Coordinates of C-alpha atoms (C1' of nucleotides) in Angstrom, one line a residue:
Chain A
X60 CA -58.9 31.1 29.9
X61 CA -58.3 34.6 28.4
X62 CA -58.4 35.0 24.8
X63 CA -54.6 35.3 24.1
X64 CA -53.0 37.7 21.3
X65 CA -52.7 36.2 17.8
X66 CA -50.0 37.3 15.5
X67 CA -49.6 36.8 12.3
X68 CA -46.5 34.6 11.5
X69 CA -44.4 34.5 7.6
X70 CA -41.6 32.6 7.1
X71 CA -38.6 34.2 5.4
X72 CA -35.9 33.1 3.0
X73 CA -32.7 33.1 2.4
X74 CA -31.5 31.7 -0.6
X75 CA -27.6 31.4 -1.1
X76 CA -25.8 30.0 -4.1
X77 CA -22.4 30.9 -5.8
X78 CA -22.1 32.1 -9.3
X79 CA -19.4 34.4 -11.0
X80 CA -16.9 33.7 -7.9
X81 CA -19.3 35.1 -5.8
X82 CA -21.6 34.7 -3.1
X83 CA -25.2 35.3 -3.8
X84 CA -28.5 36.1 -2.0
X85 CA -31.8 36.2 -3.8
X86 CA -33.7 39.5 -3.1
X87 CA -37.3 40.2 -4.4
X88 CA -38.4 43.9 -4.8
X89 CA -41.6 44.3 -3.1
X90 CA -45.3 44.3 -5.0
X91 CA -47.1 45.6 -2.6
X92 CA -47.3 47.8 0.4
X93 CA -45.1 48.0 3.3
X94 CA -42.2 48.6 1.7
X95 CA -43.7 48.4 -1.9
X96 CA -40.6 48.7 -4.5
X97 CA -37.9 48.0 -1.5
X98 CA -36.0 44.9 -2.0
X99 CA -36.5 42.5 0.6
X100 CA -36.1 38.4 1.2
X101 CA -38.8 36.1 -0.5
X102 CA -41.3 34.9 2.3
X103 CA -45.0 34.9 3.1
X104 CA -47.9 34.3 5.2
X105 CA -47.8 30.6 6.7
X106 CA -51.1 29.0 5.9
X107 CA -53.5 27.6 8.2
X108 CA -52.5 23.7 7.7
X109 CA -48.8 24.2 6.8
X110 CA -46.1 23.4 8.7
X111 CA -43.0 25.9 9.0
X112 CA -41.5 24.0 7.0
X113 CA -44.0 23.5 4.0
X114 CA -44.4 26.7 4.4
X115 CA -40.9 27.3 3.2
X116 CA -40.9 25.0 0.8
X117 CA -43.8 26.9 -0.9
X118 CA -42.2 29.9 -1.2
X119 CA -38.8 28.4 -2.4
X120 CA -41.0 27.0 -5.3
X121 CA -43.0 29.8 -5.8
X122 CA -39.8 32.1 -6.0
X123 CA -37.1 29.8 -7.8
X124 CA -38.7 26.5 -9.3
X125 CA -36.5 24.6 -7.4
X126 CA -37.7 21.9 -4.4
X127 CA -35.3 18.9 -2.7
X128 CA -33.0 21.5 -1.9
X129 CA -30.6 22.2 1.3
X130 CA -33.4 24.0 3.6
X131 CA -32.7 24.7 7.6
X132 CA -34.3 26.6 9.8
X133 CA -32.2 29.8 11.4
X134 CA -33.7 31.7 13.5
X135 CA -37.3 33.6 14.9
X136 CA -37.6 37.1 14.7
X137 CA -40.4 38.3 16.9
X138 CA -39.8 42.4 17.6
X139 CA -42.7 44.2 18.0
X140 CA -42.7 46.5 15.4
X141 CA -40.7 44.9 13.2
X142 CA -43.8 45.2 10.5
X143 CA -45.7 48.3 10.2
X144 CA -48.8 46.3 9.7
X145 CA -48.7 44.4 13.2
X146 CA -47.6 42.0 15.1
X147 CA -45.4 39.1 13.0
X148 CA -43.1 37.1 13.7
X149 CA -41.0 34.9 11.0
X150 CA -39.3 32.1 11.1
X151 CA -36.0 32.9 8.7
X152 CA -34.7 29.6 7.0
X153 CA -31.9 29.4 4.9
X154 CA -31.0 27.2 1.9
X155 CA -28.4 26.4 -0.8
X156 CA -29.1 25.8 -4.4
X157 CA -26.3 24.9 -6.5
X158 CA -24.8 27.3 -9.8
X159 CA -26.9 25.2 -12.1
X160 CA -30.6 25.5 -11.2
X161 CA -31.0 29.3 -11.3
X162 CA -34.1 30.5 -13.1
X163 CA -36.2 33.2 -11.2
X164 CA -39.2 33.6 -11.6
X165 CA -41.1 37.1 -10.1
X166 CA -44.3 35.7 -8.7
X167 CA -47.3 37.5 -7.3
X168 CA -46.5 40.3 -5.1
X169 CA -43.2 40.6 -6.7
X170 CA -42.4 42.8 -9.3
X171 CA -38.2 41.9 -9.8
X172 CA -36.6 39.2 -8.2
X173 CA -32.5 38.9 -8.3
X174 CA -29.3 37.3 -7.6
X175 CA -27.3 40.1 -5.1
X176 CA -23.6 39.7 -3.9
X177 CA -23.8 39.4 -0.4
X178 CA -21.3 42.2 -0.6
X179 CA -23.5 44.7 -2.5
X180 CA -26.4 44.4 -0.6
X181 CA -28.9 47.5 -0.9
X182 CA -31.1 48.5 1.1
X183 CA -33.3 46.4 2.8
X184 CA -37.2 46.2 3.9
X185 CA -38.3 45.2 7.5
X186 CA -35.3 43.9 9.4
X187 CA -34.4 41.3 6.3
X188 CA -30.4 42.9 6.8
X189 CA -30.2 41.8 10.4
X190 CA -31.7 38.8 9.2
X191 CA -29.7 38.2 6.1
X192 CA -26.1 38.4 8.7
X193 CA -28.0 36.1 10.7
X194 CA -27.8 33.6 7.7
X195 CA -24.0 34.5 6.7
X196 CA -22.6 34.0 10.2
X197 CA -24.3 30.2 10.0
X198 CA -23.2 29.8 6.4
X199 CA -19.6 30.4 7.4
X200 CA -19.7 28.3 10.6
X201 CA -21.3 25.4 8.9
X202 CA -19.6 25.5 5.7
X203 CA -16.0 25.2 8.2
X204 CA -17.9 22.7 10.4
X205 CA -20.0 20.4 8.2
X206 CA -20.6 19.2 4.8
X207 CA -23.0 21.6 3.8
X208 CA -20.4 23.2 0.9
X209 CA -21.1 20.2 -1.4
X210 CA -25.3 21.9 -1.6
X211 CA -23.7 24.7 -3.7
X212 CA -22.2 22.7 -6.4
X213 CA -23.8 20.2 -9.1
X214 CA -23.5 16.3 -9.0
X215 CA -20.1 15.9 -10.0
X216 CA -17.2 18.4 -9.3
X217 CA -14.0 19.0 -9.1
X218 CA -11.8 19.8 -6.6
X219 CA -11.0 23.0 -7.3
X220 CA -14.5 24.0 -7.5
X221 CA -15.2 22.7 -4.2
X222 CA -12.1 25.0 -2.4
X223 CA -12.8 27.4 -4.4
X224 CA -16.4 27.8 -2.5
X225 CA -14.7 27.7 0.4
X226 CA -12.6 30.4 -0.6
X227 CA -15.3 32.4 -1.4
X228 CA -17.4 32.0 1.4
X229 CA -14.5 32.3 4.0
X230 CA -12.8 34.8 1.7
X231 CA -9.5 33.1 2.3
X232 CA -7.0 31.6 0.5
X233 CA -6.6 27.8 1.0
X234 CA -3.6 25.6 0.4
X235 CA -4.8 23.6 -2.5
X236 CA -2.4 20.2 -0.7
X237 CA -3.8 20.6 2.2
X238 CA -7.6 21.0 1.8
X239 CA -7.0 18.0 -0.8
X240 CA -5.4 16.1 1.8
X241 CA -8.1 16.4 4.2
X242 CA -10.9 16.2 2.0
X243 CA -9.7 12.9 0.8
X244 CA -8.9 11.9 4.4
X245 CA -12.6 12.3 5.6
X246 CA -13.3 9.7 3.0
X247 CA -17.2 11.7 2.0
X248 CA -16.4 11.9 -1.6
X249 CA -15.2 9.5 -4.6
X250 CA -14.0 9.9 -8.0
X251 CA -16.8 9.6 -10.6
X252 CA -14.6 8.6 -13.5
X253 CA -15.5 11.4 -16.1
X254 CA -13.0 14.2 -16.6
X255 CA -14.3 17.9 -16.9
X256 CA -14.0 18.6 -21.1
X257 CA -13.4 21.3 -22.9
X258 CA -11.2 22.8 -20.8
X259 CA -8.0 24.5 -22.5
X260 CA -5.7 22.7 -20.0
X261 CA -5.5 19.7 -17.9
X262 CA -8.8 18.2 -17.5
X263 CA -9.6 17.8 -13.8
X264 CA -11.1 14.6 -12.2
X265 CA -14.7 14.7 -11.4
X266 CA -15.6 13.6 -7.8
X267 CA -19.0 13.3 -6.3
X268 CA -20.4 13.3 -2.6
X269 CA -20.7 9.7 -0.8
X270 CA -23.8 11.1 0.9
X271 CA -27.5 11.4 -0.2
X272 CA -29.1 14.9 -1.6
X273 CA -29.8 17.2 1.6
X274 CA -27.5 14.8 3.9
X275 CA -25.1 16.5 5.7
X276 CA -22.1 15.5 8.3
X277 CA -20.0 17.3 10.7
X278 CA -16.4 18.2 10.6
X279 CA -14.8 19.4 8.1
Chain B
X31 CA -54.8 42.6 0.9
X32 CA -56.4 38.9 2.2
X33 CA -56.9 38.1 5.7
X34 CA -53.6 35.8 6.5
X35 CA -54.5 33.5 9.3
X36 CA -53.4 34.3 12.4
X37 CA -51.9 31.8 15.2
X38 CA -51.2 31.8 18.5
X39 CA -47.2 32.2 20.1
X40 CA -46.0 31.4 23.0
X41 CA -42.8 30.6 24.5
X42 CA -41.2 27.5 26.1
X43 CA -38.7 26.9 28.6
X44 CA -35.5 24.1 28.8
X45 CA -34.1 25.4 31.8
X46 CA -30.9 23.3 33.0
X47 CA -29.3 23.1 36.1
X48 CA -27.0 20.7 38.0
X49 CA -27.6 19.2 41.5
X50 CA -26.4 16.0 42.9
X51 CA -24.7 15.3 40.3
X52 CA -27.0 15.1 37.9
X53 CA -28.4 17.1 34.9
X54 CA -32.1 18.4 35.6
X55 CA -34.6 19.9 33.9
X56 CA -37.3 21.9 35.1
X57 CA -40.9 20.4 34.7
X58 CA -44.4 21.8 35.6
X59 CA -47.4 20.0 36.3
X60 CA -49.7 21.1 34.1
X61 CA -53.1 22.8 36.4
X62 CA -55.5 23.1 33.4
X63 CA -56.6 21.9 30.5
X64 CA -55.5 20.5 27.7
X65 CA -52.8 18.1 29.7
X66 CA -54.4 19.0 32.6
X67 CA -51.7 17.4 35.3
X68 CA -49.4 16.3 33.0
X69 CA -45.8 17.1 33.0
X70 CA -44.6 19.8 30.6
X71 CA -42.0 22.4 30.4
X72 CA -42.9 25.5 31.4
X73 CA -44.4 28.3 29.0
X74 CA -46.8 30.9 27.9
X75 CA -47.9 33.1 25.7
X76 CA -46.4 35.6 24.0
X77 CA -48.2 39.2 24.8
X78 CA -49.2 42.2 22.6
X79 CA -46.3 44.4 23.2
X80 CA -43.3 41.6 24.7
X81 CA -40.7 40.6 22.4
X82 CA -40.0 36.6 22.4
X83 CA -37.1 36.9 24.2
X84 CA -39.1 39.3 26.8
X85 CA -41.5 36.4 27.2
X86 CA -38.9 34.1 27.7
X87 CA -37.2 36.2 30.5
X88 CA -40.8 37.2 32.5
X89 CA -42.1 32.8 32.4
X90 CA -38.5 32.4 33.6
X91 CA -38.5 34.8 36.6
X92 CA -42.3 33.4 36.9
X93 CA -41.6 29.9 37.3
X94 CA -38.2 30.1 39.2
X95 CA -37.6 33.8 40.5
X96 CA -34.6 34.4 38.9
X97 CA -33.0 36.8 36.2
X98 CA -30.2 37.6 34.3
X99 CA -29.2 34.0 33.5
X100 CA -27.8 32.6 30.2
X101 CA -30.7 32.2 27.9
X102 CA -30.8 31.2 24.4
X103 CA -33.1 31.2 21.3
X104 CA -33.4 27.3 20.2
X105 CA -35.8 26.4 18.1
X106 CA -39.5 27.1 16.6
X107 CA -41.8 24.6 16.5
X108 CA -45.2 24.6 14.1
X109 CA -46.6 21.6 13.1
X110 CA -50.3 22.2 12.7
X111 CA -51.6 19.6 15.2
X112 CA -49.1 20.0 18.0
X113 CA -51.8 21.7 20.1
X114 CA -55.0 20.2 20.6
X115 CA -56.8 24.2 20.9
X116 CA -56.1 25.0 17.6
X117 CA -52.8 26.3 15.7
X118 CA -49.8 27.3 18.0
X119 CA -46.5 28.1 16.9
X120 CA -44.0 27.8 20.2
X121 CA -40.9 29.7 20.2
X122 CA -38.2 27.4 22.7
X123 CA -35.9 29.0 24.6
X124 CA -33.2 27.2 26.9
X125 CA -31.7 28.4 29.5
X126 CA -28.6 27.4 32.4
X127 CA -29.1 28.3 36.0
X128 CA -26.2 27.9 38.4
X129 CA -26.7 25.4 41.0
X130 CA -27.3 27.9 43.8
X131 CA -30.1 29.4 42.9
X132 CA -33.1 26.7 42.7
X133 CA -36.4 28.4 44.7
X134 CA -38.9 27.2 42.5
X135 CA -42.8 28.4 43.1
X136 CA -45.8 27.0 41.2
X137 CA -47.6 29.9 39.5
X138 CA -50.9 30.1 38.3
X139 CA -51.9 27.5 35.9
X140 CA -49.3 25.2 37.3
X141 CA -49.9 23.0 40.5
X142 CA -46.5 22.1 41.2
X143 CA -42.6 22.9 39.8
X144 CA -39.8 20.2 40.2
X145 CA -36.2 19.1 38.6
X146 CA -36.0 15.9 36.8
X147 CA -33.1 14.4 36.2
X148 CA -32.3 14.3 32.2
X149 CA -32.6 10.4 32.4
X150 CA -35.7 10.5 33.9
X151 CA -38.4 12.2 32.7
X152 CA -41.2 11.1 32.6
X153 CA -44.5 11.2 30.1
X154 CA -44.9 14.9 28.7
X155 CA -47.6 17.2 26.9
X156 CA -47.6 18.6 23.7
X157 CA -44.7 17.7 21.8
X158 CA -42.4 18.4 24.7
X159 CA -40.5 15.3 24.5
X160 CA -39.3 16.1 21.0
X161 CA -38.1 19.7 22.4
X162 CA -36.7 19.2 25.3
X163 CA -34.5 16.4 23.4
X164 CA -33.3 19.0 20.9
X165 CA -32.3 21.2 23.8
X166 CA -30.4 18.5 25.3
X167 CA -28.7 17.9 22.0
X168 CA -27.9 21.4 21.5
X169 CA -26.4 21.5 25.4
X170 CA -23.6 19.0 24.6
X171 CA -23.0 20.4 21.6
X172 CA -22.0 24.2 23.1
X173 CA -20.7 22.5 26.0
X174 CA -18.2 21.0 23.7
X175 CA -17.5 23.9 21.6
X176 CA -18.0 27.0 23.6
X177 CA -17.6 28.5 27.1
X178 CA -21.7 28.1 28.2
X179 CA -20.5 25.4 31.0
X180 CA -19.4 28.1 33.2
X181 CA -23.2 28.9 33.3
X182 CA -23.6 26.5 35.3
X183 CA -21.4 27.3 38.4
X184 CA -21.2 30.2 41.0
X185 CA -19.1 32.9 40.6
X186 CA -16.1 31.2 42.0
X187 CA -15.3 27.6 41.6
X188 CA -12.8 24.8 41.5
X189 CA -11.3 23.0 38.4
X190 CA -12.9 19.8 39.6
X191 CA -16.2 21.1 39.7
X192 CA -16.2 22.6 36.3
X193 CA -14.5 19.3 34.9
X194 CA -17.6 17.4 36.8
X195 CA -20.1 19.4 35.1
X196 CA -18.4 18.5 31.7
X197 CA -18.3 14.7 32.8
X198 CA -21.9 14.8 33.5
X199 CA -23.2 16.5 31.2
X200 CA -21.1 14.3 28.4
X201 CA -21.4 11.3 30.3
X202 CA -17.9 10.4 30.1
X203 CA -14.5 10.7 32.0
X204 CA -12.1 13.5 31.2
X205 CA -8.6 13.3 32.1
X206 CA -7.8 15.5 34.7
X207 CA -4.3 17.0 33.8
X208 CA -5.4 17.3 30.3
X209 CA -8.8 19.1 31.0
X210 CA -7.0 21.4 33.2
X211 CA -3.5 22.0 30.9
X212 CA -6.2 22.4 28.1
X213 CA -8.4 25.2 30.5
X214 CA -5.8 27.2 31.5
X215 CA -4.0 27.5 27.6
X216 CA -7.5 29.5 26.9
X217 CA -6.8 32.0 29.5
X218 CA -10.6 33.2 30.4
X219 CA -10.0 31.7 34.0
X220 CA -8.5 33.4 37.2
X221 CA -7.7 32.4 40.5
X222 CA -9.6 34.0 42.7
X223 CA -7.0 33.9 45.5
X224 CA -9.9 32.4 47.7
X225 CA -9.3 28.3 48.9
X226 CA -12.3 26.1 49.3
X227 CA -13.2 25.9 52.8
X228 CA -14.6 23.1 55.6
X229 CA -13.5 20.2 53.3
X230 CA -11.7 17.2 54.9
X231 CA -8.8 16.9 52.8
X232 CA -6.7 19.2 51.0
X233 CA -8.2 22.4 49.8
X234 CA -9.0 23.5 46.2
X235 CA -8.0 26.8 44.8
X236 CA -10.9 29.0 43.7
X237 CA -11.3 30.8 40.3
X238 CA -13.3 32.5 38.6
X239 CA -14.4 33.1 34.4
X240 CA -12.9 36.1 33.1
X241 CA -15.6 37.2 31.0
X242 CA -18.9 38.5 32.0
X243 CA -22.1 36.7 33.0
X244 CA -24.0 35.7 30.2
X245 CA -21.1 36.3 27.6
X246 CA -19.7 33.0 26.2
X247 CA -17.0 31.8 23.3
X248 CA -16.3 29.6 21.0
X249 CA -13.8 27.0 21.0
X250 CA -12.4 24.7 24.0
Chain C
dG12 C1' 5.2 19.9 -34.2
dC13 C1' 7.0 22.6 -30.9
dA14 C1' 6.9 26.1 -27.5
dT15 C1' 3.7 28.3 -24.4
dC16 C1' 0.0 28.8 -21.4
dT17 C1' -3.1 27.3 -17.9
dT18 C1' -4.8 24.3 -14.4
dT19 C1' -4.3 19.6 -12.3
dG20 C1' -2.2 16.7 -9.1
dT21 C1' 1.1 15.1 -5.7
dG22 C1' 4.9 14.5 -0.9
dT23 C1' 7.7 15.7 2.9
dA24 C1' 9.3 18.1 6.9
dT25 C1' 8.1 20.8 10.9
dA26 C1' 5.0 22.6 14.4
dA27 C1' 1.0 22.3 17.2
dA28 C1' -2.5 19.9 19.5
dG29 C1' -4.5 15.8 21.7
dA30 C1' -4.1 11.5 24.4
dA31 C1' -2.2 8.4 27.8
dC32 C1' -0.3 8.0 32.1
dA33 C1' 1.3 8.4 38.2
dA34 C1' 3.4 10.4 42.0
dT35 C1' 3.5 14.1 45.7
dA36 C1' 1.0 17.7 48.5
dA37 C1' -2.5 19.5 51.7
dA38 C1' -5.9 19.1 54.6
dT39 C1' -9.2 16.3 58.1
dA40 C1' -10.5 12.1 60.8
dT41 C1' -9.3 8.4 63.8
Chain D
dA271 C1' 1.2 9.2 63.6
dT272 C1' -1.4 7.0 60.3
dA273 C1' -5.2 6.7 57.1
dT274 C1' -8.2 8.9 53.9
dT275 C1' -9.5 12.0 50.5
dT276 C1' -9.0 15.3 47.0
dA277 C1' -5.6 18.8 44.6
dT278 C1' -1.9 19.7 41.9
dT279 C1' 1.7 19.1 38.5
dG280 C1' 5.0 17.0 33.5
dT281 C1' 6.6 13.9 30.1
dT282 C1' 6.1 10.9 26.2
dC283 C1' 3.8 9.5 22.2
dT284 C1' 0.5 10.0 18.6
dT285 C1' -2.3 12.6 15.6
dT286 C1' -3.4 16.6 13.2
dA287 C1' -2.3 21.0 11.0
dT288 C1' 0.8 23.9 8.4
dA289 C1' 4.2 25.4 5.0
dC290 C1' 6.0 24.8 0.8
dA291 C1' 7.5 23.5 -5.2
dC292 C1' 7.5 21.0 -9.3
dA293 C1' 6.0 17.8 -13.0
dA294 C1' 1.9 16.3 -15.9
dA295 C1' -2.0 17.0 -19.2
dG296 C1' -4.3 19.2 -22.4
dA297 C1' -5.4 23.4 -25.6
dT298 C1' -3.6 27.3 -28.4
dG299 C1' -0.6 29.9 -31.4
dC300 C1' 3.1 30.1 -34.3

DNA sequence: GCATCTTTGTGTATAAAGAACAATAAATAT
DNA sequence: ATATTTATTGTTCTTTATACACAAAGATGC
């Protein structure tokens, strides 16, 4: 047997969450060389017993604090030459952390790290732009698809914050009957008794998802 | 800058086709170590300058001599562990081959190529199983909500063929008048003016997908 | 305390899509 | 000509999706 070509391989992150009525993406401007001072996605190096996965993990940690969150895996970039210092190939995942958990935290190699609208994106390292549509296109399709919109939002909600992620992710208007109608129809979330307070109007009802933390269902 | 560890990549194959009715998948018996003459899905390694989809294209054409077919990225699997040499990160691919074209020739490092039915596979290395049942899930899935079935026919074909390739692959009936008002309302098929020929009993009109090889859509 | 403001919460009518269902047509074989 | 096999075509019913408007609950300002 030949020896066979080793590449490095990193896993990348994109980390989406909703704040401000807007879609988010969490960008860390680069430490160190290639790129040094370029924004870019949080990733790094997988280590030498560490799953993909783990790996993932890790970083999220390392970059937000946050672990049990919504994590799944997107897609394998593998150019050559898509890093000037060699062969690597990363394995992009994408996760959801909800408009309560938010502290950053710039880590080693990172000198800034940020919340970005995903429609004031600058300028991006590697090929973390291509990347980064990657994970919008499978945002939108799962969020009209599945149940992965309930990631974004804390325990309890109402149902106006839940369409009102969907309106932001879709950038649509939704009848407000209607996506009621067939929320309540699927028969995935139930009414948690509390009513938001402090509210200068009508307090809403405060629902919560029938399913576990990081369980999600198709069809929506 | 630390040394990051560095793995090797290679590439692995679900390649589908239909014959006899009946879903197959392509298998290789393994001609060296480790697995040594064990069933597996064909595979290599990724080289210097190839990009993963590059690899994925040259095993294909390897193992089966043909190009230009519908092949898509599916998953990355890294578990340290999964291969007994040391850490290797696979990238797998899956790909449809219309039932016409099935030469198969065993390459180097393989003794012998042959199509297994999906419900019949037998005992395979690495953590093939595992893959090859994610491909399978992912199969019925775009089968269901996109146009990749046609992938599986020659250029021209009849209605019935199409809806049997449907009904095997979900293993269930479809209504026939339903399945065909439902095909024709999405306009991307033609008649091909052409009539099946040499049958004994009434001939079937030929058509053919309006798209392009390779393209598919969403939604039927 | 009464009017105003803001957001919540609810129902019905119509249109579109999906599911169930069977008889005739065109060719070959005997 | 009769039998056999597969191809082709429409209607009814049920379910799902869409369009659309007004009263209720609480906070605020006068």
């Amino acid at each position: 047997m030949h020896a066979f070509p080793k590449s490095s391989v990193t896993v990348d992150l994109i980390v989406f969450t909703i704040t401000d009525n807007s879609l988010k993406v969490l960008l860390i401007k680069r430490g160190i060389e290639p790129f040094k001072n370029m924004w870019a996605l949080p990733g790094g190096f997988v280590l030498e017993d560490e799953s993909l996965e783990d790996a993932a993990k890790r970083e999220l940690v390392e970059e937000t604090g946050v672990k049990d969150i919504y994590l799944e895996q997107l897609y394998t970039f593998g150019e050559p030459g898509r890093d000037p210092r060699g062969r690597v190939i990363t394995v992009a995942y994408f996760a959801l952390i909800n408009s309560q958990i938010q502290k950053i935290r710039a880590s080693t190699d990172v000198s800034e790290a940020q919340w970005y609208s995903v429609n004031k994106i600058p300028k991006l390292a590697f090929d973390h732009k291509k990347i980064l549509d990657y994970g919008l296109q499978r945002l939108r399709w799962k969020l009209e698809y599945t149940t992965v919109g309930f990631q974004l939002l804390p325990k309890t909600f109402t149902l106006s914050q839940l369409q009102n992620i969907y309106e932001i992710i879709l950038h649509k208007q939704l009848d407000k009957r209607n996506f009621r109608k067939k929320l309540l129809s699927l028969d995935i979330v139930e009414e948690s008794g509390e009513f938001t307070e402090g509210v200068s109007h009508r307090p809403a009802m405060l629902y919560k998802f029938k399913k576990r933390i990081g369980e999600i269902i198709e069809i929506l």
